[in-house]
Short mmCIF file of C-alpha atoms (C1' of nucleotides) in Angstrom, two decimals:
data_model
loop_
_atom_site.label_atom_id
_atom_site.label_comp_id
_atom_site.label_asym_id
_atom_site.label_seq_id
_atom_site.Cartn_x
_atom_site.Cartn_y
_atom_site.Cartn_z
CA UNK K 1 16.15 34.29 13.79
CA UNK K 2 12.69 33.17 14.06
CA UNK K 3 11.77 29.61 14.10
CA UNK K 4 11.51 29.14 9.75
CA UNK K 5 14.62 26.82 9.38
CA UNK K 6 12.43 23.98 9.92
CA UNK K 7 9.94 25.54 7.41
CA UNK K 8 13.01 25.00 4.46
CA UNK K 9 12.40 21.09 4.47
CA UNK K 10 9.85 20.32 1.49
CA UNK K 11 8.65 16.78 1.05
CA UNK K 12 8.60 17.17 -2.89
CA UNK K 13 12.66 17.17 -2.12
CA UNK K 14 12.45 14.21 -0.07
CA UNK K 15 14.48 11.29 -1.56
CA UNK K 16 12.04 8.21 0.14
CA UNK K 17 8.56 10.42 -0.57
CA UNK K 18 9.15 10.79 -4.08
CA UNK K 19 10.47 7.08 -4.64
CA UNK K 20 7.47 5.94 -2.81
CA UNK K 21 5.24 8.39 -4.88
CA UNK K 22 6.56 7.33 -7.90
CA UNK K 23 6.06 3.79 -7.48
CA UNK K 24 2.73 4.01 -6.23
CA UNK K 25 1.92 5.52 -9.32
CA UNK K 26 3.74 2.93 -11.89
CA UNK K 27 1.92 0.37 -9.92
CA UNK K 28 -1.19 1.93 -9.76
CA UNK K 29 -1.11 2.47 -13.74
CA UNK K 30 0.00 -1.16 -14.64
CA UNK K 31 -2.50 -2.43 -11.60
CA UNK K 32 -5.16 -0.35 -13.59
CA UNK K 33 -4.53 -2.44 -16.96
CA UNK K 34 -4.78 -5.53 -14.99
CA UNK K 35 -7.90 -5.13 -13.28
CA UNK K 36 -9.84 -3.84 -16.29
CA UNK K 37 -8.31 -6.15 -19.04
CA UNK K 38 -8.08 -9.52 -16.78
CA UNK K 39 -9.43 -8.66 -13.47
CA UNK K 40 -6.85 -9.96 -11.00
CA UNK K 41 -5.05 -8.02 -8.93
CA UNK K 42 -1.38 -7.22 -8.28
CA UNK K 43 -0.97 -9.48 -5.43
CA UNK K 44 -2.52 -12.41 -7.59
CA UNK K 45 -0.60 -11.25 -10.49
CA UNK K 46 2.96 -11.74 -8.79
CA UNK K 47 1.76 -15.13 -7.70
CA UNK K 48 0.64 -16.13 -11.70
CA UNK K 49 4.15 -14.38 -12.70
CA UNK K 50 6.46 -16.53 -10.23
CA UNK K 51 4.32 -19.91 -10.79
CA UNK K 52 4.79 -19.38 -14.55
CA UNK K 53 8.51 -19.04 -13.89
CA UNK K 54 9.39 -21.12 -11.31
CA UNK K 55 6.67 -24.09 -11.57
CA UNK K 56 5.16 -25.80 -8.85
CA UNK K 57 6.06 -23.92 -5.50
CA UNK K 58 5.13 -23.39 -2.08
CA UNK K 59 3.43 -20.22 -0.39
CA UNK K 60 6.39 -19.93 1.60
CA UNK K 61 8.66 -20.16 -2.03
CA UNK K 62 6.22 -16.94 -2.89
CA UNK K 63 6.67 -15.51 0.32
CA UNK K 64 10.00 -15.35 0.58
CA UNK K 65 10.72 -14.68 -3.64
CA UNK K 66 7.91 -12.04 -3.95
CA UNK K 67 8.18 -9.58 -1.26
CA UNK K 68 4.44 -10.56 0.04
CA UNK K 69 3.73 -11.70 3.60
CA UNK K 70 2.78 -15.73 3.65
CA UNK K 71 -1.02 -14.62 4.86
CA UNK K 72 -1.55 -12.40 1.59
CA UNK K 73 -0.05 -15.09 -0.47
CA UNK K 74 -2.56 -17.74 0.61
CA UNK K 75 -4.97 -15.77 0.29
CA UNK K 76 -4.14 -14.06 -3.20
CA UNK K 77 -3.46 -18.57 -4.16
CA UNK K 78 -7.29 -18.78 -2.88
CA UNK K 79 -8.63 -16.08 -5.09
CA UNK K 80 -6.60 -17.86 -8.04
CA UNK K 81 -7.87 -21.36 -7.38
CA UNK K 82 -11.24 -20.18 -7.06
CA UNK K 83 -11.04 -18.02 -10.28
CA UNK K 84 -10.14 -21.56 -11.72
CA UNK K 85 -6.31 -20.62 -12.81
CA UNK K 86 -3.92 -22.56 -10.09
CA UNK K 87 -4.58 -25.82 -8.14
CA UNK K 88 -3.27 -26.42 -4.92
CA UNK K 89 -1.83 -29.86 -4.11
CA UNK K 90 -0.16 -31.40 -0.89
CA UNK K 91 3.52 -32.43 -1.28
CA UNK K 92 3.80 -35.65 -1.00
CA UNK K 93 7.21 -35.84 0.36
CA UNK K 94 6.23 -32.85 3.54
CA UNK K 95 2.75 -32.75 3.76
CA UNK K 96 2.68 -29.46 5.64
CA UNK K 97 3.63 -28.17 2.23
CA UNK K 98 1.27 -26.95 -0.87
CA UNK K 99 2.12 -27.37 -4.25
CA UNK K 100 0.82 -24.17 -6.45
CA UNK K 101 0.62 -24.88 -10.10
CA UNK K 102 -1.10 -23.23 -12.81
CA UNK K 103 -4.03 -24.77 -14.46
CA UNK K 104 -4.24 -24.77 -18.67
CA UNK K 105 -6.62 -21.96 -17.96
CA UNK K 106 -3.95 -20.10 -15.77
CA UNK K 107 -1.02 -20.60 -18.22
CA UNK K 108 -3.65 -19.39 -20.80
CA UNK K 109 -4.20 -16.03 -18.70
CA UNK K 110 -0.15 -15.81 -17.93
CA UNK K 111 0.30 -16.07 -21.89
CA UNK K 112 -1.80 -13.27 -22.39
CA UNK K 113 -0.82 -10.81 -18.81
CA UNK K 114 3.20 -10.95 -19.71
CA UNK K 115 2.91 -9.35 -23.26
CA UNK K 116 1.30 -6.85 -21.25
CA UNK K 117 3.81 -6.42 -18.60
CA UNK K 118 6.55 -6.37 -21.16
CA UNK K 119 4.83 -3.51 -22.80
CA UNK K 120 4.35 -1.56 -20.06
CA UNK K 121 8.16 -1.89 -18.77
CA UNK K 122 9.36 -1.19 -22.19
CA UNK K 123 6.91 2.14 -22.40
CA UNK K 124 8.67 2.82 -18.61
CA UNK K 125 12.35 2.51 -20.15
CA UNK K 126 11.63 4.70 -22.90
CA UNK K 127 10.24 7.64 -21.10
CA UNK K 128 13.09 7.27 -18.83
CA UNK K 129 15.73 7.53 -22.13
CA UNK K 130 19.04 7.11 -20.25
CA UNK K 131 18.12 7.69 -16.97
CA UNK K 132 16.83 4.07 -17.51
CA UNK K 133 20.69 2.22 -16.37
CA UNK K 134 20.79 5.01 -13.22
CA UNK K 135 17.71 3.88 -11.87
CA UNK K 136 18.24 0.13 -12.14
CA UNK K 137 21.85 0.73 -10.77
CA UNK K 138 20.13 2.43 -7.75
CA UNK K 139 17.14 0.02 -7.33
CA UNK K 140 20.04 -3.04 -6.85
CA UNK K 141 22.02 -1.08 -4.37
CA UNK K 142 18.51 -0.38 -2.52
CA UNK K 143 17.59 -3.97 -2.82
CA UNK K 144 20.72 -5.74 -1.80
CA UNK K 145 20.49 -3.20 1.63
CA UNK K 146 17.22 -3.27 2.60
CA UNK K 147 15.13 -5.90 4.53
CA UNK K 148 12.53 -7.94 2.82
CA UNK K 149 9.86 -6.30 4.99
CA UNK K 150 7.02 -7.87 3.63
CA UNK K 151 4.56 -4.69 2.93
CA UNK K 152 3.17 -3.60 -0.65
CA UNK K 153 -0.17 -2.04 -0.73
CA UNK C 1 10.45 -24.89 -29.18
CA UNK C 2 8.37 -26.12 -26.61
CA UNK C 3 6.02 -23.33 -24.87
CA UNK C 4 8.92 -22.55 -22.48
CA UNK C 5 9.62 -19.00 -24.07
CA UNK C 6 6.67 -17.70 -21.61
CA UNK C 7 8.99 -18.97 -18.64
CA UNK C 8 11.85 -16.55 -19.24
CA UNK C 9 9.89 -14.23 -17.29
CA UNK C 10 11.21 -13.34 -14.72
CA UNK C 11 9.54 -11.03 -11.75
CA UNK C 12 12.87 -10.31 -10.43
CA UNK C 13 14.07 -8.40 -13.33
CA UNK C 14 10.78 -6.67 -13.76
CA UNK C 15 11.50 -2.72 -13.78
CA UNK C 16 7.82 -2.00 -12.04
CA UNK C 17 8.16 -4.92 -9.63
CA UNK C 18 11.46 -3.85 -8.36
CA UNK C 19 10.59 -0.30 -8.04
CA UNK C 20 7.87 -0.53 -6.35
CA UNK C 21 9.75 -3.25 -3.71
CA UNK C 22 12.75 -0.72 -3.37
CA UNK C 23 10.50 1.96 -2.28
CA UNK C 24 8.43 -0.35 0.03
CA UNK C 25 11.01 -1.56 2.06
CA UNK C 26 12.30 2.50 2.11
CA UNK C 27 8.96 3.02 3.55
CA UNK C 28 8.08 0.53 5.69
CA UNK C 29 11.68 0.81 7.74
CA UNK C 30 11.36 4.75 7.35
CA UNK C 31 7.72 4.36 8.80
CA UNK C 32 9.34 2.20 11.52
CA UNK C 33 11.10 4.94 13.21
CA UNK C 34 8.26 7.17 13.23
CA UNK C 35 5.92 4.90 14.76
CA UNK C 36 8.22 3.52 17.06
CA UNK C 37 9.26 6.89 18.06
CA UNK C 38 6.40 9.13 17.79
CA UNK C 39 3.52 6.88 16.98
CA UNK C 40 2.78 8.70 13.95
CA UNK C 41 2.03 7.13 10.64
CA UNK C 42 2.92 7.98 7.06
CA UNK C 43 -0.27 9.55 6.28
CA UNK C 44 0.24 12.22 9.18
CA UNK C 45 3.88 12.46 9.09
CA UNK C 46 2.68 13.84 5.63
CA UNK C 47 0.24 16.49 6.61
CA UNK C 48 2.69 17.42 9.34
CA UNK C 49 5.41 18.00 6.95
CA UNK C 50 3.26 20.08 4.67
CA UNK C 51 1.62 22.23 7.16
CA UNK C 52 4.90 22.76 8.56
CA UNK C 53 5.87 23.96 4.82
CA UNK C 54 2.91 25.40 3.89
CA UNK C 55 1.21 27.31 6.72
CA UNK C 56 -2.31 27.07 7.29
CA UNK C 57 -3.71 24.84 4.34
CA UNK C 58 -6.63 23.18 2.90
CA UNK C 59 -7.50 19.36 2.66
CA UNK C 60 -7.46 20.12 -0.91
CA UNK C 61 -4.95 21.63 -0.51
CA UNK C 62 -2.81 18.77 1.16
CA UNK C 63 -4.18 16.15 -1.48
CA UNK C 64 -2.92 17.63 -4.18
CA UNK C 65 0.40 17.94 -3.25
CA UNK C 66 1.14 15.06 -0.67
CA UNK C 67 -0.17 12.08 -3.34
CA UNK C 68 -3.01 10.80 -1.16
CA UNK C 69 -6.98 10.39 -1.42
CA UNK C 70 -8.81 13.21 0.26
CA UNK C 71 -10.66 11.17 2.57
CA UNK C 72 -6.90 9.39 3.61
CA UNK C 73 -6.17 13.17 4.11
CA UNK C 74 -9.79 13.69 6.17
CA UNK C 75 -9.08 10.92 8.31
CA UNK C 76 -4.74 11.63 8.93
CA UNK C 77 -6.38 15.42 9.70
CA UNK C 78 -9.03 14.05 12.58
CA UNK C 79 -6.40 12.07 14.44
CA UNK C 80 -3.70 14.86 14.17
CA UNK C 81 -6.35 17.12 16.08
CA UNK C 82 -7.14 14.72 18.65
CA UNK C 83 -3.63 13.91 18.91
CA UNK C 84 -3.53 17.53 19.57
CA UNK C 85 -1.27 18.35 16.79
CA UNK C 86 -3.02 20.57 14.84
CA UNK C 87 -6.53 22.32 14.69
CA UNK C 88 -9.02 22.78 12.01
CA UNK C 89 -10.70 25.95 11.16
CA UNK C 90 -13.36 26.87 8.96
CA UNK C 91 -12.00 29.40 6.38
CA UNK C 92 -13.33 32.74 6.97
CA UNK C 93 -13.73 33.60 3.08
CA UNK C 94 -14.65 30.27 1.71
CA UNK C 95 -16.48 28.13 4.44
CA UNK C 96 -16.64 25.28 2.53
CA UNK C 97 -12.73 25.44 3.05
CA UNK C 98 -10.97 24.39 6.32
CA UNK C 99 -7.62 25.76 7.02
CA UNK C 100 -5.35 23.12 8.96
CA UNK C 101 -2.60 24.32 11.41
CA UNK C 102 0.37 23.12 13.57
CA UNK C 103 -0.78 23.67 17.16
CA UNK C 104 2.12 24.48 19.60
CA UNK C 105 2.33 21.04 20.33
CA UNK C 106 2.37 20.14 16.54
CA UNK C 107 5.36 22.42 16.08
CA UNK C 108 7.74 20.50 18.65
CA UNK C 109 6.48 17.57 17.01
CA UNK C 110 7.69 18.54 13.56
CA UNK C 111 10.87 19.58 14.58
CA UNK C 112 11.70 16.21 16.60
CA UNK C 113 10.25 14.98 13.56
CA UNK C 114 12.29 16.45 10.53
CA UNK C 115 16.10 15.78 12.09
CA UNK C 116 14.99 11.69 12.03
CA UNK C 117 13.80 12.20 8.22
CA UNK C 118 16.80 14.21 7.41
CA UNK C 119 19.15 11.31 8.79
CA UNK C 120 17.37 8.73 7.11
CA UNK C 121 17.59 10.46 3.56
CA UNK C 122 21.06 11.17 4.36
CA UNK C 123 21.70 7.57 5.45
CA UNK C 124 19.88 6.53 1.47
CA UNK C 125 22.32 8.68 0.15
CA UNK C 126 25.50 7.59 1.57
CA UNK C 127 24.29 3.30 0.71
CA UNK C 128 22.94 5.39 -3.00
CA UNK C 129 26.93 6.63 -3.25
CA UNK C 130 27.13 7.79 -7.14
CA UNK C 131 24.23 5.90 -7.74
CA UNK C 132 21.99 9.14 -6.33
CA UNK C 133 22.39 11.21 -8.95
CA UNK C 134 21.02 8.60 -11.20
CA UNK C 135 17.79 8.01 -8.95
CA UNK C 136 16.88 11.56 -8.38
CA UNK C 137 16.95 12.13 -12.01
CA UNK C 138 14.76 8.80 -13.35
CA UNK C 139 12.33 10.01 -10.10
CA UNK C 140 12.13 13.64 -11.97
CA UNK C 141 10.90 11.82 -15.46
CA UNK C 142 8.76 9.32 -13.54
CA UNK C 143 6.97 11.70 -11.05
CA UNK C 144 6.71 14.13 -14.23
CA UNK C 145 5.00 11.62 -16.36
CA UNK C 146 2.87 9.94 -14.61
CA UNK C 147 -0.70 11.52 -13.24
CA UNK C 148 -0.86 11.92 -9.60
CA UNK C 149 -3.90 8.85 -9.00
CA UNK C 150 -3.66 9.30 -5.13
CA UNK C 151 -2.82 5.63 -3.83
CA UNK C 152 -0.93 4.82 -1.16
CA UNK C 153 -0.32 2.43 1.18
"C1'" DC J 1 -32.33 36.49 -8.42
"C1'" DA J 2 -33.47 31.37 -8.79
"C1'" DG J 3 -32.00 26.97 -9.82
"C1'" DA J 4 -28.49 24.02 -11.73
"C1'" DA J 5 -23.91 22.72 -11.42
"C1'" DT J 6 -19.53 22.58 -8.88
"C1'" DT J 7 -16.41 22.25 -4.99
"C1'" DC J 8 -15.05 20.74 -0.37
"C1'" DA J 9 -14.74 17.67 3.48
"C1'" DT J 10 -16.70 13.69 5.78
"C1'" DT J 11 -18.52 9.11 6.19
"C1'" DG J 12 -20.62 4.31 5.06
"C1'" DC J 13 -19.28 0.32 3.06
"C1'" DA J 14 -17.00 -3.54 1.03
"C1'" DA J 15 -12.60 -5.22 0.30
"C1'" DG J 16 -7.85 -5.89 1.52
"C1'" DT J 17 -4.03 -5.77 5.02
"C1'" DG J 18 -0.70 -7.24 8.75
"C1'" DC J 19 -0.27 -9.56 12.83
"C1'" DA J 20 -0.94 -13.06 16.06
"C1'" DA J 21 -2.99 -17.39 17.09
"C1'" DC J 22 -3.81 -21.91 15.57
"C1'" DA J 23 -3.90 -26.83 13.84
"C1'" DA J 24 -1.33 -29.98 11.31
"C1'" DT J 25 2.92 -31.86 10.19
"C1'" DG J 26 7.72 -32.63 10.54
"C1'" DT J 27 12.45 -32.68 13.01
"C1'" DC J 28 15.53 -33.52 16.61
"C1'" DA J 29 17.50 -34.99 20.93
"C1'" DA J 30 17.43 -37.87 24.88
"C1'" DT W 1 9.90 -43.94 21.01
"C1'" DT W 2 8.59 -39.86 23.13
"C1'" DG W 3 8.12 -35.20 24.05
"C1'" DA W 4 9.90 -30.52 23.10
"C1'" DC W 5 10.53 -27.53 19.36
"C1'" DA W 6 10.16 -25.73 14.51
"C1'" DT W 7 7.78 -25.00 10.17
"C1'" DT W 8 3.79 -24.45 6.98
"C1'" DG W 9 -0.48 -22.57 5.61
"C1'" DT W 10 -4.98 -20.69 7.11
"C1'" DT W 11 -7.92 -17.78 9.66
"C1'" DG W 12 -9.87 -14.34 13.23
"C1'" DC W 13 -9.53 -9.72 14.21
"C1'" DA W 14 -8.88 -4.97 14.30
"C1'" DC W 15 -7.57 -1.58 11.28
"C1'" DT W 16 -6.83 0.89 6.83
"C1'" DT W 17 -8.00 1.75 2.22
"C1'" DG W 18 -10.44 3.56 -1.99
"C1'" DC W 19 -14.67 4.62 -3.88
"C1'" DA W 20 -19.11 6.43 -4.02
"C1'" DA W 21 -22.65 8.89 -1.73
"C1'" DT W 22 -23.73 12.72 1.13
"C1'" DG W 23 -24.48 17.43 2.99
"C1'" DA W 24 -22.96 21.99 3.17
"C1'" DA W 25 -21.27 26.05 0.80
"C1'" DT W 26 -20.22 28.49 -3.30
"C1'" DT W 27 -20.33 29.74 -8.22
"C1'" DC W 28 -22.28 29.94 -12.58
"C1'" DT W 29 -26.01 30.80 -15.99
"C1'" DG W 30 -29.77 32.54 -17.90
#
DNA sequence: CAGAATTCATTGCAAGTGCAACAATGTCAA
DNA sequence: TTGACATTGTTGCACTTGCAATGAATTCTG
């Protein structure tokens, strides 16, 4: 009868804590391979990884594809052009918009970063075993639900 | 045969990439609530939950077990006391140690607190249906396998 | 016991972040 | 056409972050 209900909740039980926690640390992991072995960052790497796949786009394309507000996109694109791996461009059809587009240099670095990636998901899926086809069932259903929501850290 | 293979890459399909977007937009709508309601951010809603669990603890203490850098911890702590939330002792035995508590106030902040969290897990739940099961368990291997490295956001 | 090594919490600093404001461009209606 | 409104990308700003350095306290070792 004292007041120790409250004292039952435990954030290692809590659903959104430990999905949080446990992205932070696959990111932080693959982030660490990035840094040391290319030096870009993750917000530069999602930029390299939708150019590669989708072409020449807009910051707004990236915004709206890659779960990164437009200000962090422009500025992660700056980083890249300076680093010598995308160009930016004006559309000539609406000038208010940028075409992004990866440089020889930048398709050279993209060749070498997506072995990577693919390596590191396919070392994720086999720790998981079959709990792999739960989790990806789950991470739709979140997905489809949620708001965009910008944020990453 | 071109050098199109490359392009089949696709960030949207990319296990790391989605998780860590699922559990961003889980936090940044959970951290909603609690910012717009109590003006608390995730960093303190943290140490509040865990000195609610834990008692009197340690910044240590609290970094081990909540996933974040000490000096995130150090700096949650400072504006919790100001706040008026909790206090911050030096440890009799060991006066290197500090022993954080729930003041009063901190208390009926916790359990305003805990009912929201509890809702919005249960909410996760219901939109998770039979896909729960399936994300508690891939969270178990993940959060097993992978070392703690502290980062946040 | 003295001095080296370790642990704990805080803080300075450089870098990154989100948000709001902004200039430039484009669209639309009267 | 003109003027109101919308959209795109960048930037200023205040704030947060992680890391390394620091100072205080403790433990270990010879």
């Amino acid at each position: 009868m004292s007041d120790h209900p409250l004292r039952e909740f435990d954030l290692h039980t809590f659903l959104p804590y430990r999905l949080v926690a446990a992205a932070n640390r696959t990111s932080r992991a693959f982030a660490e391979r990035y840094r040391s072995e290319f030096g870009i960052s993750i917000a530069e790497w999602r930029v390299l990884a939708h150019l590669n796949h989708a072409g020449a786009v807009s910051v707004r394309d990236i915004e709206a594809r890659v779960d990164m507000e437009k200000s962090k996109v422009s500025r992660a694109a700056s980083r890249l052009q300076d680093a010598g791996y995308i160009t930016k461009h004006v559309n000539g059809g609406d000038r208010r918009l940028l075409e992004l587009r990866l440089t020889p240099s930048g398709q050279a670095l993209v060749a070498r970063l997506l072995p990577v990636a693919v390596a590191y998901q396919q070392e994720m899926l086999e720790r998981l075993g079959d709990a792999a086809p739960g989790l990806i069932k789950a991470l739709d259903i979140l997905l489809r639900d949620l708001p965009p929501g910008n944020g990453e850290t």
